[in-house]
XYZ file of C-alpha atoms in Angstrom:
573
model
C -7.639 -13.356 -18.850
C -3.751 -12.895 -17.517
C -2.954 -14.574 -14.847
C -1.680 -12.959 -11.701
C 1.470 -11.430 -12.350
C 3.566 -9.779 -9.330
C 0.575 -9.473 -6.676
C -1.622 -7.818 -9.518
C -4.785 -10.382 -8.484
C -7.128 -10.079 -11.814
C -10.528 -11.542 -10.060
C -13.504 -10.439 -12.451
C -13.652 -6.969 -13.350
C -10.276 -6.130 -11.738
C -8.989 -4.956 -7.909
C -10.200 -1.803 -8.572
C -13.550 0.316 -8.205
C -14.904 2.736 -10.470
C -14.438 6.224 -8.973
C -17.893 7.036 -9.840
C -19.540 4.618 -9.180
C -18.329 4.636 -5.658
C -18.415 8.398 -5.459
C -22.569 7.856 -6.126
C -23.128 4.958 -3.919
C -21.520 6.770 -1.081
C -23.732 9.892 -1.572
C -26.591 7.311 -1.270
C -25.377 5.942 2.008
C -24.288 9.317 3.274
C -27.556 9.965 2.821
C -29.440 7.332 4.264
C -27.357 7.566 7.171
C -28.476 11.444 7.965
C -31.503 9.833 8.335
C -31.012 6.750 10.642
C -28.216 8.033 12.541
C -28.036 11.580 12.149
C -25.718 12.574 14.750
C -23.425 10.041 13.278
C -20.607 11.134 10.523
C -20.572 10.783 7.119
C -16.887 9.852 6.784
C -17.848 6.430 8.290
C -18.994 5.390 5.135
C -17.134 2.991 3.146
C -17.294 0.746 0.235
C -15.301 -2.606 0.050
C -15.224 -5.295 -3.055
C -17.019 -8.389 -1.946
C -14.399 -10.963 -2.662
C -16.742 -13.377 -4.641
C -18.902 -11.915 -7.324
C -22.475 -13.200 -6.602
C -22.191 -11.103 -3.522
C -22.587 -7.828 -5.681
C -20.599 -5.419 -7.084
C -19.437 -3.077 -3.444
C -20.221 -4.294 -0.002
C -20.542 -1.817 2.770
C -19.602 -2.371 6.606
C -20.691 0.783 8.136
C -24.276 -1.024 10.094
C -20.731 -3.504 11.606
C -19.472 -0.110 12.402
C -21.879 2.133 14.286
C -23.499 -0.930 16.305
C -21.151 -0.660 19.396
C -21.656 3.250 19.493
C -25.257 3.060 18.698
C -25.565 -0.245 20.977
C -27.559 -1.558 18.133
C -28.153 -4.829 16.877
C -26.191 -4.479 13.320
C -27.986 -6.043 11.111
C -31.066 -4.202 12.677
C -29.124 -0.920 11.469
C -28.225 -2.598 8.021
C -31.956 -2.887 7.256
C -32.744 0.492 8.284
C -29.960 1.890 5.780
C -31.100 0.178 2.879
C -34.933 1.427 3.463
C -33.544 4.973 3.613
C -31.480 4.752 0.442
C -32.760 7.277 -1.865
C -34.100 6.316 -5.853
C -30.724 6.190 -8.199
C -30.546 5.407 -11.791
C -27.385 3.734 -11.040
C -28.200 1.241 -7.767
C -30.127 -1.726 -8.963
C -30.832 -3.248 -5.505
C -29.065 -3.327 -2.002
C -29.127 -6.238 0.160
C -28.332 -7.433 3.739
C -26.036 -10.300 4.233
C -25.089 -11.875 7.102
C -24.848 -9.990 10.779
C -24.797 -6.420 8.632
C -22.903 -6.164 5.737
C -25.015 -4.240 2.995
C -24.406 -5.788 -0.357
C -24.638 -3.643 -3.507
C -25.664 -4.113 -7.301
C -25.352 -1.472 -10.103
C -27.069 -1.550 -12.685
C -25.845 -1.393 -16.611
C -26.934 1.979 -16.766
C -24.135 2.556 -14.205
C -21.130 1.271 -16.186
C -22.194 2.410 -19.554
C -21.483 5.863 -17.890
C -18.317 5.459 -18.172
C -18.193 5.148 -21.843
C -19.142 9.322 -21.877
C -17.669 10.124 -19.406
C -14.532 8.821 -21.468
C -15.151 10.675 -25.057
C -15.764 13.232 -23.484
C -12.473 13.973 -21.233
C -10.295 11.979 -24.057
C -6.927 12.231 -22.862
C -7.314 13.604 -19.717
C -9.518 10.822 -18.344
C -7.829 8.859 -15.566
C -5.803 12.171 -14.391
C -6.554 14.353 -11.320
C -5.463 17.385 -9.765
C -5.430 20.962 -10.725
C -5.235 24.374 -9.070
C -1.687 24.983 -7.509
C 0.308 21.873 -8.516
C 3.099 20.519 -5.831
C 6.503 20.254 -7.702
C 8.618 17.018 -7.735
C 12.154 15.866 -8.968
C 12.393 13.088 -10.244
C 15.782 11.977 -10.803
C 17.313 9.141 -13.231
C 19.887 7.618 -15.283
C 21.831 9.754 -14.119
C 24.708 7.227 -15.775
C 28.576 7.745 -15.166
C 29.843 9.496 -18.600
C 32.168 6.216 -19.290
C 30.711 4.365 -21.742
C 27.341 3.761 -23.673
C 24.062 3.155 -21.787
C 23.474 -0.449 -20.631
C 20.307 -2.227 -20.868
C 20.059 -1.614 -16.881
C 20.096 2.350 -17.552
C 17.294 1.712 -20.210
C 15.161 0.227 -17.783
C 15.748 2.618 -15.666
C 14.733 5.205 -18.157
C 11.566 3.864 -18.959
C 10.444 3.408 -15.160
C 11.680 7.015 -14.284
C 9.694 8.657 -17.380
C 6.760 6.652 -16.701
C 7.075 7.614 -13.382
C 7.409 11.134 -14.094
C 4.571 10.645 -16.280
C 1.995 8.762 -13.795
C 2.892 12.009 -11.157
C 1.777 14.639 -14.091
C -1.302 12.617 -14.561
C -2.283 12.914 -10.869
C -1.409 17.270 -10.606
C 2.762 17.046 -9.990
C 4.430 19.666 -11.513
C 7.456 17.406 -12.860
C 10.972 17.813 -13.408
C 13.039 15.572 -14.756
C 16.779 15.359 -13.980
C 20.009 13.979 -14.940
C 22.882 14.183 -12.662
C 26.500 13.307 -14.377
C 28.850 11.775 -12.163
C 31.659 13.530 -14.085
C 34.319 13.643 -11.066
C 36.475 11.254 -9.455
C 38.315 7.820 -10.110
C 36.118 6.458 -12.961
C 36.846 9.655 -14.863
C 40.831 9.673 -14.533
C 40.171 6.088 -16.012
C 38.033 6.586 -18.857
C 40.831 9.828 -19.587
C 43.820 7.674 -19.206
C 42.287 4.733 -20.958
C 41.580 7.012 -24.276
C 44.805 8.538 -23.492
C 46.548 5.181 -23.933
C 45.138 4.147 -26.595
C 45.812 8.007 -28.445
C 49.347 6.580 -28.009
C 48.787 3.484 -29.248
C 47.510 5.276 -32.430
C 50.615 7.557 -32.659
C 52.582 4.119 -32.509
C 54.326 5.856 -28.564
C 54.599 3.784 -25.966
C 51.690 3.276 -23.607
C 50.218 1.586 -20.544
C 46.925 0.965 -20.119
C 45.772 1.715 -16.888
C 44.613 -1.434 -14.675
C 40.956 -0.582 -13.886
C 40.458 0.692 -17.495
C 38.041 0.489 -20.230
C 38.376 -1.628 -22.649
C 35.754 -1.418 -25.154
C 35.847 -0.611 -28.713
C 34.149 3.017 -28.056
C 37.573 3.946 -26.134
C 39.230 3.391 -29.656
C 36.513 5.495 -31.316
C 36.682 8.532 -29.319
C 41.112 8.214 -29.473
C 40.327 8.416 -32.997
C 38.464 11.601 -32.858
C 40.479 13.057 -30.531
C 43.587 13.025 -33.175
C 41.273 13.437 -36.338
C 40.245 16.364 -35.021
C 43.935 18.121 -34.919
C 44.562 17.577 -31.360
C 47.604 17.140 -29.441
C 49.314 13.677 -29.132
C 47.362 13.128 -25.819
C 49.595 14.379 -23.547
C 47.480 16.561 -21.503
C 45.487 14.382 -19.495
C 42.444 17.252 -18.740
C 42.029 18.223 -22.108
C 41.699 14.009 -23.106
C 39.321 13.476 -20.192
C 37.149 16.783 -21.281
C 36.777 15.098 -24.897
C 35.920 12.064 -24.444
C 33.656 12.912 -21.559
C 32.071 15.398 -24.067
C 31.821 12.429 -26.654
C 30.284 10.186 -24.575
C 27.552 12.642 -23.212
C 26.889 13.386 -26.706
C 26.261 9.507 -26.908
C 24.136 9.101 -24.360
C 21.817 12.253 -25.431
C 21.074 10.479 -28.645
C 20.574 7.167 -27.316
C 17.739 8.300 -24.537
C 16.407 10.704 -27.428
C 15.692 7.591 -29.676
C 14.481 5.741 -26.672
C 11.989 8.619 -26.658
C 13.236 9.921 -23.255
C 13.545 13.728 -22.468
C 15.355 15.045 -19.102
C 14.307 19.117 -18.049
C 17.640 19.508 -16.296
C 21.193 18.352 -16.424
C 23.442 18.909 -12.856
C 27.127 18.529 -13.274
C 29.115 16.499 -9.515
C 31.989 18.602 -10.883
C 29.610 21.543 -10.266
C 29.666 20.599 -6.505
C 33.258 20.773 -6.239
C 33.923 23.889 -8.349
C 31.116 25.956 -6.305
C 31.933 24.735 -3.305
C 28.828 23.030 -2.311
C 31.147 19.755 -1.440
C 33.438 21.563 1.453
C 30.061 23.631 2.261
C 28.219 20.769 3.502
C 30.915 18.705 4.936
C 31.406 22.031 6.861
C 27.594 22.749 7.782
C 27.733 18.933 9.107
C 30.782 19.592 11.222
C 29.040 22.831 12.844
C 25.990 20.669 13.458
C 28.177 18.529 16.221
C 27.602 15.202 14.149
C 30.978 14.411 12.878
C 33.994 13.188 14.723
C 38.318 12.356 13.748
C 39.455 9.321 14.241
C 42.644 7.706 12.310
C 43.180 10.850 10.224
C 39.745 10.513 9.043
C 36.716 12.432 9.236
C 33.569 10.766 10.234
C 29.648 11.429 10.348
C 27.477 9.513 13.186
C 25.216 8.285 10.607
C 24.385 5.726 13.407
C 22.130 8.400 14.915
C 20.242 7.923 11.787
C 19.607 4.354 11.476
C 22.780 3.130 10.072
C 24.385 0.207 11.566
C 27.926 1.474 11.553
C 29.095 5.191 10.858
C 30.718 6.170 7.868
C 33.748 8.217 6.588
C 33.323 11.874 4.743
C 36.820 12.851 4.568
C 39.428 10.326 4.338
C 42.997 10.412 5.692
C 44.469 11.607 2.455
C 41.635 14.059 2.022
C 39.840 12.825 -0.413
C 35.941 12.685 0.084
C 33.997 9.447 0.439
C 31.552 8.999 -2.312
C 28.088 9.607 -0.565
C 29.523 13.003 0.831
C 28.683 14.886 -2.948
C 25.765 13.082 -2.964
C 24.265 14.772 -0.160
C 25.788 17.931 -1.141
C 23.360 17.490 -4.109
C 20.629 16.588 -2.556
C 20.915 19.965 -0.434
C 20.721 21.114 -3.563
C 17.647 19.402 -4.514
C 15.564 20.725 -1.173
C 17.494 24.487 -1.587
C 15.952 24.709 -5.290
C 12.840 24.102 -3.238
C 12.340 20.625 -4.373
C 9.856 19.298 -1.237
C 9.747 15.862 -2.800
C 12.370 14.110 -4.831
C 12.484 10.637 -6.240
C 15.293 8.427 -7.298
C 15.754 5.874 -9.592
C 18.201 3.808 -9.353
C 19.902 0.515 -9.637
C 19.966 -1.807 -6.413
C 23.390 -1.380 -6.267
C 22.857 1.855 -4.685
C 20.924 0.215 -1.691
C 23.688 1.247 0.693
C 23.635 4.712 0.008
C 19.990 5.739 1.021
C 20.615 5.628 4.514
C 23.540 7.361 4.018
C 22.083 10.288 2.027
C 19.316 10.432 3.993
C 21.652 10.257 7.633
C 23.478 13.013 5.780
C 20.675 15.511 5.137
C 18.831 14.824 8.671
C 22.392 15.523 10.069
C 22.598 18.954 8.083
C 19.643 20.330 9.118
C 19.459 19.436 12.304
C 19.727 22.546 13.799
C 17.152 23.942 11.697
C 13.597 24.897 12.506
C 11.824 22.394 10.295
C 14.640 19.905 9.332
C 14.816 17.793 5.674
C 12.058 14.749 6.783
C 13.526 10.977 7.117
C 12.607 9.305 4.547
C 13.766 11.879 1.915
C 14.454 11.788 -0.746
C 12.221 8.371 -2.138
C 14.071 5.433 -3.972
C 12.594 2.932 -6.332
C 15.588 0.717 -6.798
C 15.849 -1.490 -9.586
C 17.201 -5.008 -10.408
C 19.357 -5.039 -13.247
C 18.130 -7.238 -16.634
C 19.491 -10.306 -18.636
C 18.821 -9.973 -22.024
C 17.769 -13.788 -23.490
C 17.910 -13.892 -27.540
C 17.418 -17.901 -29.476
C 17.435 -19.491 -25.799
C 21.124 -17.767 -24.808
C 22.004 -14.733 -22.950
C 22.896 -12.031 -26.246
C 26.810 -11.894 -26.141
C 28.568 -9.333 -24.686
C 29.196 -6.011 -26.779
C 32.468 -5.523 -28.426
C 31.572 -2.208 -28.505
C 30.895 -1.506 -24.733
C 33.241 -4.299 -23.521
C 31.449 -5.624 -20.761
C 27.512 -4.889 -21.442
C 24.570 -5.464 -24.059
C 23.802 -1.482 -24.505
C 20.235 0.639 -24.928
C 20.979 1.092 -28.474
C 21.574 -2.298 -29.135
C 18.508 -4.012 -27.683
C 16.409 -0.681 -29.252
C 17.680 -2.067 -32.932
C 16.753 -4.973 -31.980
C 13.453 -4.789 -31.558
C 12.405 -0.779 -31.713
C 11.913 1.467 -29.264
C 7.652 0.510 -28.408
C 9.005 -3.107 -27.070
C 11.730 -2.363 -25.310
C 9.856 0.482 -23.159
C 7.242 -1.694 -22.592
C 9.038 -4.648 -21.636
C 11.328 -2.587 -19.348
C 8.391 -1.341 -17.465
C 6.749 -4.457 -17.420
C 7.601 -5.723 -13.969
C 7.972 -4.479 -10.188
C 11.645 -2.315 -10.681
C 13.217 -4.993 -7.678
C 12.332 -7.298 -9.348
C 14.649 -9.453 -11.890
C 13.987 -9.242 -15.726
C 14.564 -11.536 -18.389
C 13.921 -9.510 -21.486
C 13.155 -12.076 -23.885
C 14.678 -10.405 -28.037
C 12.402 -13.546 -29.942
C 9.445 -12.922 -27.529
C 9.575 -9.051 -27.908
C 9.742 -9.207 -32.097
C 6.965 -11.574 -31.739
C 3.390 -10.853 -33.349
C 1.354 -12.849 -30.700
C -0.820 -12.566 -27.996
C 1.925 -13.809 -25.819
C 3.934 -10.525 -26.385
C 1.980 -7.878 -24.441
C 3.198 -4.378 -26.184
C 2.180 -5.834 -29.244
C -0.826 -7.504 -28.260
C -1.957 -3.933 -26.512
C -0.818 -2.352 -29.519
C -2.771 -4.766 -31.773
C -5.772 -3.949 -30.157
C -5.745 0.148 -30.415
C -5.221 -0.424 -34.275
C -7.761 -3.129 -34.675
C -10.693 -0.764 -33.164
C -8.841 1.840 -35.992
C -9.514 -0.635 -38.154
C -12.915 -1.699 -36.974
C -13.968 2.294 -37.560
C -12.671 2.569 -41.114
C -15.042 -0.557 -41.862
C -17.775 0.654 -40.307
C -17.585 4.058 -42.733
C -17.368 1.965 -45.552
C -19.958 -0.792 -44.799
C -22.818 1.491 -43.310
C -22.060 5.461 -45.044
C -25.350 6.091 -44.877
C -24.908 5.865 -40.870
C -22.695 8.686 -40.538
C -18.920 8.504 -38.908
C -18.906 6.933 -35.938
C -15.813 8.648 -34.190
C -17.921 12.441 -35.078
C -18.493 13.791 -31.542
C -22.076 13.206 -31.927
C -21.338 9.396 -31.653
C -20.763 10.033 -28.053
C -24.449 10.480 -27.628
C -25.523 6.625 -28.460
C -27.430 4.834 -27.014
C -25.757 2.657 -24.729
C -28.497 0.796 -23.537
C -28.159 -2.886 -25.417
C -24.780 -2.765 -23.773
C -25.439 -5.709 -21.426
C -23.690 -8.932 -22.387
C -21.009 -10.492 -19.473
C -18.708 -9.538 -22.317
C -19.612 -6.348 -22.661
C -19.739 -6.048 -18.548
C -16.451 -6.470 -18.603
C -15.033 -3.921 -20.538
C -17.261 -1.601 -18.926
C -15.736 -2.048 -15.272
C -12.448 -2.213 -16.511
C -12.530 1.160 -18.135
C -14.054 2.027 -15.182
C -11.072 0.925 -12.906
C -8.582 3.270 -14.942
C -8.795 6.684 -12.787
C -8.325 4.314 -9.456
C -5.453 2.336 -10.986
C -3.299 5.162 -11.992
C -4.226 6.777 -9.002
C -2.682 3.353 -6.829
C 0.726 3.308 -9.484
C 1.349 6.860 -8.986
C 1.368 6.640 -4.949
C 3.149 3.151 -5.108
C 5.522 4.674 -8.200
C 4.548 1.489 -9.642
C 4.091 1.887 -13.543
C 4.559 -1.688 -14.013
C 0.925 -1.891 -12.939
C -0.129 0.333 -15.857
C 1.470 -2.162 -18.417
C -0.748 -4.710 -16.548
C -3.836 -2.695 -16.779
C -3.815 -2.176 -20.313
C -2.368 -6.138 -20.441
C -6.158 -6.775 -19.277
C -7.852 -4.522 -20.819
C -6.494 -5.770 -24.692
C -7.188 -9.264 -23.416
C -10.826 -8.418 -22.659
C -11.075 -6.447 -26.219
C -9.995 -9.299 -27.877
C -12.107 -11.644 -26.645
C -15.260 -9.310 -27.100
C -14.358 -8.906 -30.494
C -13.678 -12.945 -31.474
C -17.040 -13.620 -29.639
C -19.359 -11.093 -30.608
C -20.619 -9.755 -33.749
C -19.660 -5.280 -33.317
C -20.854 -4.328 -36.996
C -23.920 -5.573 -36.803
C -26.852 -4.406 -39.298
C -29.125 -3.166 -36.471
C -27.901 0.455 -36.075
C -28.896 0.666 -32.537
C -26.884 -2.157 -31.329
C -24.161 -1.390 -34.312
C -23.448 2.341 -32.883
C -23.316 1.109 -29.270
C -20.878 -1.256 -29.733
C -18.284 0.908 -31.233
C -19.252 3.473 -28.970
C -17.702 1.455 -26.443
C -14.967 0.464 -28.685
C -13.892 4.215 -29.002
C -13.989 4.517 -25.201
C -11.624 1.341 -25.022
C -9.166 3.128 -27.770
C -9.004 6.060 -25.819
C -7.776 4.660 -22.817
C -5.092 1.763 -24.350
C -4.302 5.637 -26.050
C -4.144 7.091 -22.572
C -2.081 4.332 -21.092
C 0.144 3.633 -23.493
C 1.182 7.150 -23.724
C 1.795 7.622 -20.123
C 4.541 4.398 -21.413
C 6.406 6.196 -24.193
C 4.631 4.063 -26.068
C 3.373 4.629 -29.483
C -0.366 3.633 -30.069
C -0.329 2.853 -34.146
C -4.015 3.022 -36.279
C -2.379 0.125 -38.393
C -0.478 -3.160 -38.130
């Protein structure tokens, strides 16, 4: 088993209950409390995970509860709730411990549920919600059209499409955006620095600009610019327009072999050109929340919990950057966005309270104003990419930066998502090139991925070896008897396949998909050691069809989770 990695605790059988399994044992207490305490509410049940194992599989508090109000000895009322539990299939015996608590066992019967309850949903199993769905924005990359995509904007990609992903799972109605910072400084650069080096091409004089680019790609797109009959560079706009062009045509096919898809594509430039810039800076100046001071313009984003306030407009009329970025956001809530989410890089940390000062200040005067805490970050730690012991050399290419595409050649597209995903986003990353090509348990995607095909495998044998029983992945399969499924081995699996609706239920409201990657981390682990210690195609057909049964239900979900990853789940290695 894995050890603890970034607060996910992996005691036996996992942090998390089975959602059915609970669901029934509350009935049963429910229940039993009608009876000894019927004036008492239901919703005071609760079930709790004993933290040691010989105490039972759920422990529940409620008799610790209800003795003030009932001015009852607690353990008295413990008793008394266990003798009123009604007969269950699923509850092997209930015990009181202590002053009160009430100590639960399932039995087998209980957890082999699971393993139907799995073939039968197949990929929806582990998601929630229906009817009306609530619709969310989820916005990232979002990367300034200047160059190629860094390694940082790939793991940003993978956390915001898992992201997006865990949220459809649980009933969002997803959108996924990219905004292009295509205004401003940077982009005067990036057009003067292809500019120059158009002239350098033409053999004209030229100066590079001081805050330039200077990578490779700058050369590239010069060179299309005059293969493709253009002026000698002269007009600064029409430079700028190509090369921002070429390098959003880059970008596309970079995060479409990374497997990543965006719904919608907002232009800054957009703000400026409709007006939505000077619209808000002038909504926030009717609001009473800006003041002048040294030729500036200024909002009181103290008022909102910042700890100094900031300038929109500065003396030479230019707008601070933050001041389009709450323009968009208006945006955001106007296209009747209730939640958005942002990924971005922990560089950004400074401007949440100033977006968020910005878009309380706006609506201040209306009758339900844009809440606090919106929109919601998950800021991430950039990532140091580690190949033969050394950090991988700069790219020639890029200038200054390994890039996406790079690190995807290196060692495809499955890894890389995987890996990217693999820890908490503020957290720092080492992404290890020699671990990631690896074919070892020690690299997760492929261990993960190793076990999905090896229960593909473990199928095709079992058609060859025992035709006469039939094809085990049929739908009738589903109906086996799952009774010898009892081993500690065989335990385990079941309760962690039972944990999956609960975990993706936690990463979704923590937008945590790192703790996906751990799940199914744990889950291979336990397939692999069920498989090296036991025996699955046996010749007793009873035992035989059970055992891949639960195989099959173990496929399913590595299928589930892996796909919620971007990542591929192959039937052969």
């Amino acid at each position: 088993m894995a050890p603890c990695v970034d607060g996910y605790n992996t005691r036996p059988f996992g942090p998390f209950m089975s959602a059915e399994i609970k669901s029934h044992l509350v009935e049963l207490l429910t229940r039993a409390l009608a009876k000894v305490a019927p004036q008492q509410p239901g919703s005071l049940i609760s079930l709790e995970r004993p933290k040691q194992a010989q105490h039972g599989d759920f422990s529940c508090p409620t008799a610790m509860q209800l003795a003030r109000q009932l001015k009852r000895n607690p353990r008295e009322i413990a008793l008394q709730l266990v003798a009123a539990l009604p007969p269950s299939d699923w509850l092997d015996r209930a015990e009181v411990a202590g002053s009160g608590f009430i100590n639960l066992r399932v039995k087998p019967a209980a957890r082999q549920h699971v393993v139907r309850t799995i073939l039968a949903e197949g990929r929806r199993y582990g998601s929630s919600g229906g009817g009306q769905k609530r619709m969310v924005l989820v916005e990232f990359v979002s990367a300034n059209p200047t160059g190629p995509l860094h390694v940082g904007h790939g793991r940003q990609a993978a956390i915001g499409d898992a992201i997006g992903a865990l949220l459809e799972s649980q009933g969002w109605s997803v959108t996924r955006e990219f905004y292009y910072n295509d205004a401003g400084a940077q982009i005067r650069n990036l057009g003067l620095s292809v500019q120059a080096r158009i002239r350098d091409k033409l053999g004209a004089a030229a100066e590079f600009p001081a805050d330039g680019y200077h990578g490779d790609y700058v050369r590239e797109i010069a060179e299309k610019y005059v293969n493709a009959g253009n002026s000698d560079g002269e007009g600064l706009e029409a430079v700028t327009r190509f090369a921002v062009a070429e390098l959003r045509r880059e970008q596309d096919a970079d995060l479409q072999a990374f497997g990543v898809r965006f719904d919608n594509y907002y232009l800054e430039s957009s703000l400026y050109r409709d007006g939505r810039v000077s619209g808000t800076v002038d909504a926030l100046i009717a609001t009473g929340k800006t003041f002048e001071q040294d030729g500036a313009l200024w909002l009181k984003t103290t008022e909102y919990g910042d700890d100094k306030d900031r300038v929109m407009r500065k003396s030479d009329g230019t707008y601070t950057y933050f001041v389009p970025d709450v323009a968009y956001h208006l945006t955001k809530w106007e296209r009747g966005y209730a939640r958005a989410i942002n990924i971005q890089g922990s560089d950004h940390h400074g401007t949440v309270v100033r977006v968020r000062a910005g878009l309380r200040a706006v609506s201040s005067s209306w009758e339900h104003g844009i809440a606090a805490g919106y929109p919601d970050y998950v800021l991430h730690k950039m990532v140091t990419v580690m190949k033969g012991g050394e950090e991988m050399k700069i790219s020639k290419r890029a200038g200054s930066y390994v890039t996406l595409r790079e690190l995807i050649d290196e060692v495809g597209r499955d890894a890389t998502r995987f890996f990217l995903v693999s820890r908490k986003a503020d957290t720092e990353f080492v992404f290890d090139v020699d671990l990631a090509t690896s074919q070892s348990e020690e690299n997760p995607v492929y261990y993960v991925q190793y076990a999905h095909a090896r229960i593909c495998s473990l199928m095709e044998q079992s058609r060859a070896q025992f035709p006469e029983a039939g094809d085990p992945e049929v739908p009738a399969a589903g109906n086996a008897d799952l009774g010898p499924l009892t081993s500690a081995r065989e335990i385990a699996l079941l309760q962690r396949l039972g944990e999956y609706p609960e975990m993706l239920e936690n990463a979704c409201a923590e937008l945590a998909p790192h703790q996906v990657a751990f799940y199914l981390r744990e889950l291979a682990g336990e397939f692999h050691s069920y498989y090296n210690a036991e025996r699955i195609l046996v010749p007793e057909t009873l035992l035989r069809m059970a055992r891949l049964t639960l195989c099959l239900a173990v496929r399913q979900v590595l299928g589930n989770g892996l796909s919620l990853l971007g990542v591929s789940q192959p039937a052969k290695m």
